[in-house]
Short mmCIF file of C-alpha atoms in Angstrom, two decimals:
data_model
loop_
_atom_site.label_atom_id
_atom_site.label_comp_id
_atom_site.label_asym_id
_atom_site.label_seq_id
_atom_site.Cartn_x
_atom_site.Cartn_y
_atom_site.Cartn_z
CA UNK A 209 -15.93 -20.34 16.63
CA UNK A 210 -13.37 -18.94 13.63
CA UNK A 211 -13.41 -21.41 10.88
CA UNK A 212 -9.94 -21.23 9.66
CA UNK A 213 -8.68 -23.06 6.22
CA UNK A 214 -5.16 -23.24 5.50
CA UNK A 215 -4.07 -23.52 2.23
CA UNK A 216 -0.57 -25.10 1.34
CA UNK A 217 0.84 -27.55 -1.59
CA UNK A 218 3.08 -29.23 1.42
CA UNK A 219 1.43 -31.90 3.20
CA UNK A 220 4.15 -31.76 5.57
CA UNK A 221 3.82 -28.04 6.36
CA UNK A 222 -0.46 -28.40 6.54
CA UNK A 223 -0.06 -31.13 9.35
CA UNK A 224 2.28 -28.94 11.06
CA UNK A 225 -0.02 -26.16 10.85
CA UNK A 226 -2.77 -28.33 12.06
CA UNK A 227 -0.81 -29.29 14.93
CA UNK A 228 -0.15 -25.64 15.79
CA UNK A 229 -3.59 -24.81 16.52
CA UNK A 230 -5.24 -28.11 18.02
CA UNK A 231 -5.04 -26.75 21.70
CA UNK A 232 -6.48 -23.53 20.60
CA UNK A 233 -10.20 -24.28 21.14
CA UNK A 234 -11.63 -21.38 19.51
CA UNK A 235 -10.73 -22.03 16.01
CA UNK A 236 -11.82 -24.91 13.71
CA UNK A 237 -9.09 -25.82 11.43
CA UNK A 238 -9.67 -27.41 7.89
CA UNK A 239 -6.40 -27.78 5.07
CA UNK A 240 -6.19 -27.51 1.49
CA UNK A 241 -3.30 -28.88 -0.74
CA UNK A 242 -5.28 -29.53 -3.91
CA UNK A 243 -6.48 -26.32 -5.32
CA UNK A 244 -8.53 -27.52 -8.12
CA UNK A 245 -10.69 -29.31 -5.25
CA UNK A 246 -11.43 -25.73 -3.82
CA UNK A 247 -14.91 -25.33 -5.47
CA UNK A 248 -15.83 -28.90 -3.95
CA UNK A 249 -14.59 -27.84 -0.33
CA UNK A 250 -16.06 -24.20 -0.36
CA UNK A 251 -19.47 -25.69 -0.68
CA UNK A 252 -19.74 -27.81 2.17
CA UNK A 253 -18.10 -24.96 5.07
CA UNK A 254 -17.74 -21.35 5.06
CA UNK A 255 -14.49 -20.22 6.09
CA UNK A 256 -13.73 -17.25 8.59
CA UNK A 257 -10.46 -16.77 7.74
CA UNK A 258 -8.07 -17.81 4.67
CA UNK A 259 -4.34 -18.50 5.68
CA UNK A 260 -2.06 -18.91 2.38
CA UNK A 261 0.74 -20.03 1.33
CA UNK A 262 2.26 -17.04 -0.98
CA UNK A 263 4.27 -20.32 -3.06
CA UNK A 264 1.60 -22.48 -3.81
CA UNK A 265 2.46 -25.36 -6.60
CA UNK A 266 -0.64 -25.38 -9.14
CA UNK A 267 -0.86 -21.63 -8.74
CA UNK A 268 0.30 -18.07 -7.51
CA UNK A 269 -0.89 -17.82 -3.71
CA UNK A 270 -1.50 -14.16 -4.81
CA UNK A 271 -3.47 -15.17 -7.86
CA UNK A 272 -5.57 -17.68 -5.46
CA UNK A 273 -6.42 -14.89 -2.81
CA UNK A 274 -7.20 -12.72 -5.54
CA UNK A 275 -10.09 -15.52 -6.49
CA UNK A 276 -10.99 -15.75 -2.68
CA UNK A 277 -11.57 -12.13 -2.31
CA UNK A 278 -13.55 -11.89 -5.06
CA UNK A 279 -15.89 -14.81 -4.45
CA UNK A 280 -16.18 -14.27 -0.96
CA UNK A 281 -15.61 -10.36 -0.20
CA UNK A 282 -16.30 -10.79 3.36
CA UNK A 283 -13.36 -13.30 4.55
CA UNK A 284 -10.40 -12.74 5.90
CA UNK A 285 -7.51 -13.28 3.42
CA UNK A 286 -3.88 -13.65 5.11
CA UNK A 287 -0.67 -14.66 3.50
CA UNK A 288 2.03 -16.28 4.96
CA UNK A 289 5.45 -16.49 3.46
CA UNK A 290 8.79 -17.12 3.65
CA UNK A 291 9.65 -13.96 1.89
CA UNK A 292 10.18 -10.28 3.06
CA UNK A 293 6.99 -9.44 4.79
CA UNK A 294 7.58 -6.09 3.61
CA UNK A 295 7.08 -7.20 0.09
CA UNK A 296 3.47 -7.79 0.41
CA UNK A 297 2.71 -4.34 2.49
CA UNK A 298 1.27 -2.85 -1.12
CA UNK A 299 -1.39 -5.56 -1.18
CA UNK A 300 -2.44 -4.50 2.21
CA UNK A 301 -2.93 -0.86 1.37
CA UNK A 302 -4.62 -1.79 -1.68
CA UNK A 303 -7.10 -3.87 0.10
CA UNK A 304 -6.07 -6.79 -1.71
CA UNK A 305 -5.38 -8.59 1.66
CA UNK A 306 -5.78 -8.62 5.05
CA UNK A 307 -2.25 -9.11 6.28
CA UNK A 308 0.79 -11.01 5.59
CA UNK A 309 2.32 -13.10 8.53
CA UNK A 310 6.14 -14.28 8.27
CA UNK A 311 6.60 -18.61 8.30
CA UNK A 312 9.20 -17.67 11.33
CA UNK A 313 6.03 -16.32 12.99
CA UNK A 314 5.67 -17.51 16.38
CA UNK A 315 2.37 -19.24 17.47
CA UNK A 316 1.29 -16.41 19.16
CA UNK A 317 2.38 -14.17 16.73
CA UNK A 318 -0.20 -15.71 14.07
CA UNK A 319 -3.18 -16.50 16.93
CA UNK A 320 -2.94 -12.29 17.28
CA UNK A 321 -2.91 -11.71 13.84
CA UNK A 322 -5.85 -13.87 13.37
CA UNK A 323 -7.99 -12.51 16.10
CA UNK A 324 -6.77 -8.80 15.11
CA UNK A 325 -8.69 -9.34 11.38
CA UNK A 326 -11.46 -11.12 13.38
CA UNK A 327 -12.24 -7.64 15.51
CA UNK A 328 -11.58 -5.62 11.95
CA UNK A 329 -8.03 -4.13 13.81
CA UNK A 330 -4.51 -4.97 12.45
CA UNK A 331 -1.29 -6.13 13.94
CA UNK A 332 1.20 -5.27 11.89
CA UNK A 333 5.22 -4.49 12.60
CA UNK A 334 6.27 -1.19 13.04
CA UNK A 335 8.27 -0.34 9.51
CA UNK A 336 4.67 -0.96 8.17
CA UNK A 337 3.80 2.45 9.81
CA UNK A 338 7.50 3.93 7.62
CA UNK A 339 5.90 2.29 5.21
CA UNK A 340 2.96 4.11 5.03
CA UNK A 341 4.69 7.59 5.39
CA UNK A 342 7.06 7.02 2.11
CA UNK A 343 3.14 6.55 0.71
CA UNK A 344 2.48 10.27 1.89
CA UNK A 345 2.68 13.37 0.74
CA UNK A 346 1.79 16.49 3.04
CA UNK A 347 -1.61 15.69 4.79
CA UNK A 348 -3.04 13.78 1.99
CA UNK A 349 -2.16 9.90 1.13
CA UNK A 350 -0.53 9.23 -2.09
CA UNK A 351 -0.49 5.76 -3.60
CA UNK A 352 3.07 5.14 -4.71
CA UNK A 353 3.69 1.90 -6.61
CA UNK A 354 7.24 0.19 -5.41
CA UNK A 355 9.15 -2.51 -7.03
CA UNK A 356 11.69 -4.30 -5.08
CA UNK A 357 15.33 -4.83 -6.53
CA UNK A 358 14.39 -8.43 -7.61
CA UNK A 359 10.84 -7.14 -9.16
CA UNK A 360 12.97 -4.89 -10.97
CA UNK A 361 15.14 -7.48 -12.08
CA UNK A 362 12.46 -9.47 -13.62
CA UNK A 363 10.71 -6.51 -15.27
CA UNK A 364 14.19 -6.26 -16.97
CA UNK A 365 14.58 -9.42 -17.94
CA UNK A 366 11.24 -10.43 -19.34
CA UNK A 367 11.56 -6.91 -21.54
CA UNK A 368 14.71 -8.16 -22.64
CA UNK A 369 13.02 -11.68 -23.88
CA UNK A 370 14.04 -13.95 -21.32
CA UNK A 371 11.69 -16.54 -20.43
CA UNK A 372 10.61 -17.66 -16.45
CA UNK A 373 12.89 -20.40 -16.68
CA UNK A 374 16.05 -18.30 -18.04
CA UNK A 375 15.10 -15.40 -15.34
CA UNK A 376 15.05 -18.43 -12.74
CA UNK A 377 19.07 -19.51 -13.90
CA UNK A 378 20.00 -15.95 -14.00
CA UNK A 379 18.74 -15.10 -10.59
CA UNK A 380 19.46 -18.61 -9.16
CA UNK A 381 16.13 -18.36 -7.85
CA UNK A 382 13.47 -21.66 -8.22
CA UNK A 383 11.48 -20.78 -11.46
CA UNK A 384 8.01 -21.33 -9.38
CA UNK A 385 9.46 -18.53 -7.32
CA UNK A 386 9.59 -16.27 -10.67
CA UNK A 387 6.16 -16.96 -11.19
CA UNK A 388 4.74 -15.89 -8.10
CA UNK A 389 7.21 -12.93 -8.34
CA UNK A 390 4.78 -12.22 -11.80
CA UNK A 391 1.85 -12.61 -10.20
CA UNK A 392 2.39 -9.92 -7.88
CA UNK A 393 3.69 -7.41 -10.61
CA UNK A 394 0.63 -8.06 -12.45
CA UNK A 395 -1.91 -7.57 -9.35
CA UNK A 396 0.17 -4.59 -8.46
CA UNK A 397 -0.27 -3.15 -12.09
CA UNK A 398 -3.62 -4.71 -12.57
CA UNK A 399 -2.08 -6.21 -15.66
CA UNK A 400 -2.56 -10.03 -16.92
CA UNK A 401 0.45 -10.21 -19.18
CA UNK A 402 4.29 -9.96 -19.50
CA UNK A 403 3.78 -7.49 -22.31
CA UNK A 404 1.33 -4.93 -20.32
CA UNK A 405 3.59 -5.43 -17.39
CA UNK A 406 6.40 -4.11 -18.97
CA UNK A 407 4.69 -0.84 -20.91
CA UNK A 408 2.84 -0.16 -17.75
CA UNK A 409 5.88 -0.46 -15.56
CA UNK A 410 7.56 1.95 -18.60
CA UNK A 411 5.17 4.16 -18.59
CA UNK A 412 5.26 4.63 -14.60
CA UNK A 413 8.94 5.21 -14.67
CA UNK A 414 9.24 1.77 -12.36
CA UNK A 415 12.05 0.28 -14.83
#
């Protein structure tokens, strides 16, 4: 039996979820909305598989699987997202997660993704495998760090002074969603500020 816990600030989307898998009878399901309650749950089960939400409210969903990899290195951490899959395909080759899995993702589409991490394989589309080639260099695999355009944007914008919620007006974007978009700059440089994210994105030439 996986044990499965699915992590997501909507109510709303977690009974969905739930719903999605109740005929599935080799998974037990469990949902999170309250993140500061995670300590509490963790104790009582222990969880195959992590499935989260990328925009979670109290925190970045990559700043919580960060936590859940380090606290329990042998569970399966997948995002899902309503974002550019692609976006998270770094994270993957870093080791940071297991996989990334689309919110348009059919039913079967997740139920192979899970059971892929499960047997220690990957299912994956195929511009992960272009992907991976822009990361090479002759025979040998070299790491190349990418920003996308909005990334970019940000990094711009926070070295000019701007603040979350100014970035969020200027890019019409939600300014939760210019948080998260932090969060994954600063796991990607291994940074934990604005300030080192924007020398160490200087210093790589990234803005």
């Amino acid at each position: 039996m996986i044990k499965l816990l699915i992590v997501d600030d909507h109510p709303m989307i977690l009974d969905g979820s739930k719903k999605l898998f109740n005929a599935v009878s080799d998974i037990s399901i469990d949902t999170l909305n309250d993140i500061e309650s995670f300590a509490d749950v963790i104790e009582k089960k222990v969880y195959d598989v992590f499935l989260i939400d990328v925009n979670l409210g109290a925190c970045s969903g990559l700043t919580f699987a960060e936590l859940v990899r380090e606290k329990y290195p042998s569970s399966i951490v997948i995002l899902y997202t309503g974002d550019d899959i692609k976006d998270y395909y770094s994270l993957i080759i870093e080791k940071k997660i297991n996989n990334v899995i689309s919110k348009t993702a059919t039913k079967d589409r997740i139920l192979k993704t899970i059971y892929a991490a499960m047997n220690n394989d990957m299912l994956l589309p195929e511009d992960f495998i272009d992907y991976v080639n822009d990361s090479c260099s002759g025979n040998s695999i070299k790491k190349i760090l990418r920003f996308n355009n909005r990334e970019k944007r940000i990094l711009e914008l926070v070295m000019e002074g701007y603040t979350n919620q100014a970035i969020a007006l200027e890019l019409g974007v939600k300014q939760r969603t210019i948080e998260n978009n932090l969060s994954q700059i600063y796991t990607l440089l291994n940074v934990g500020t604005r300030a080192e994210a924007v020398i160490k994105a200087k210093e790589m030439n990234l803005i």
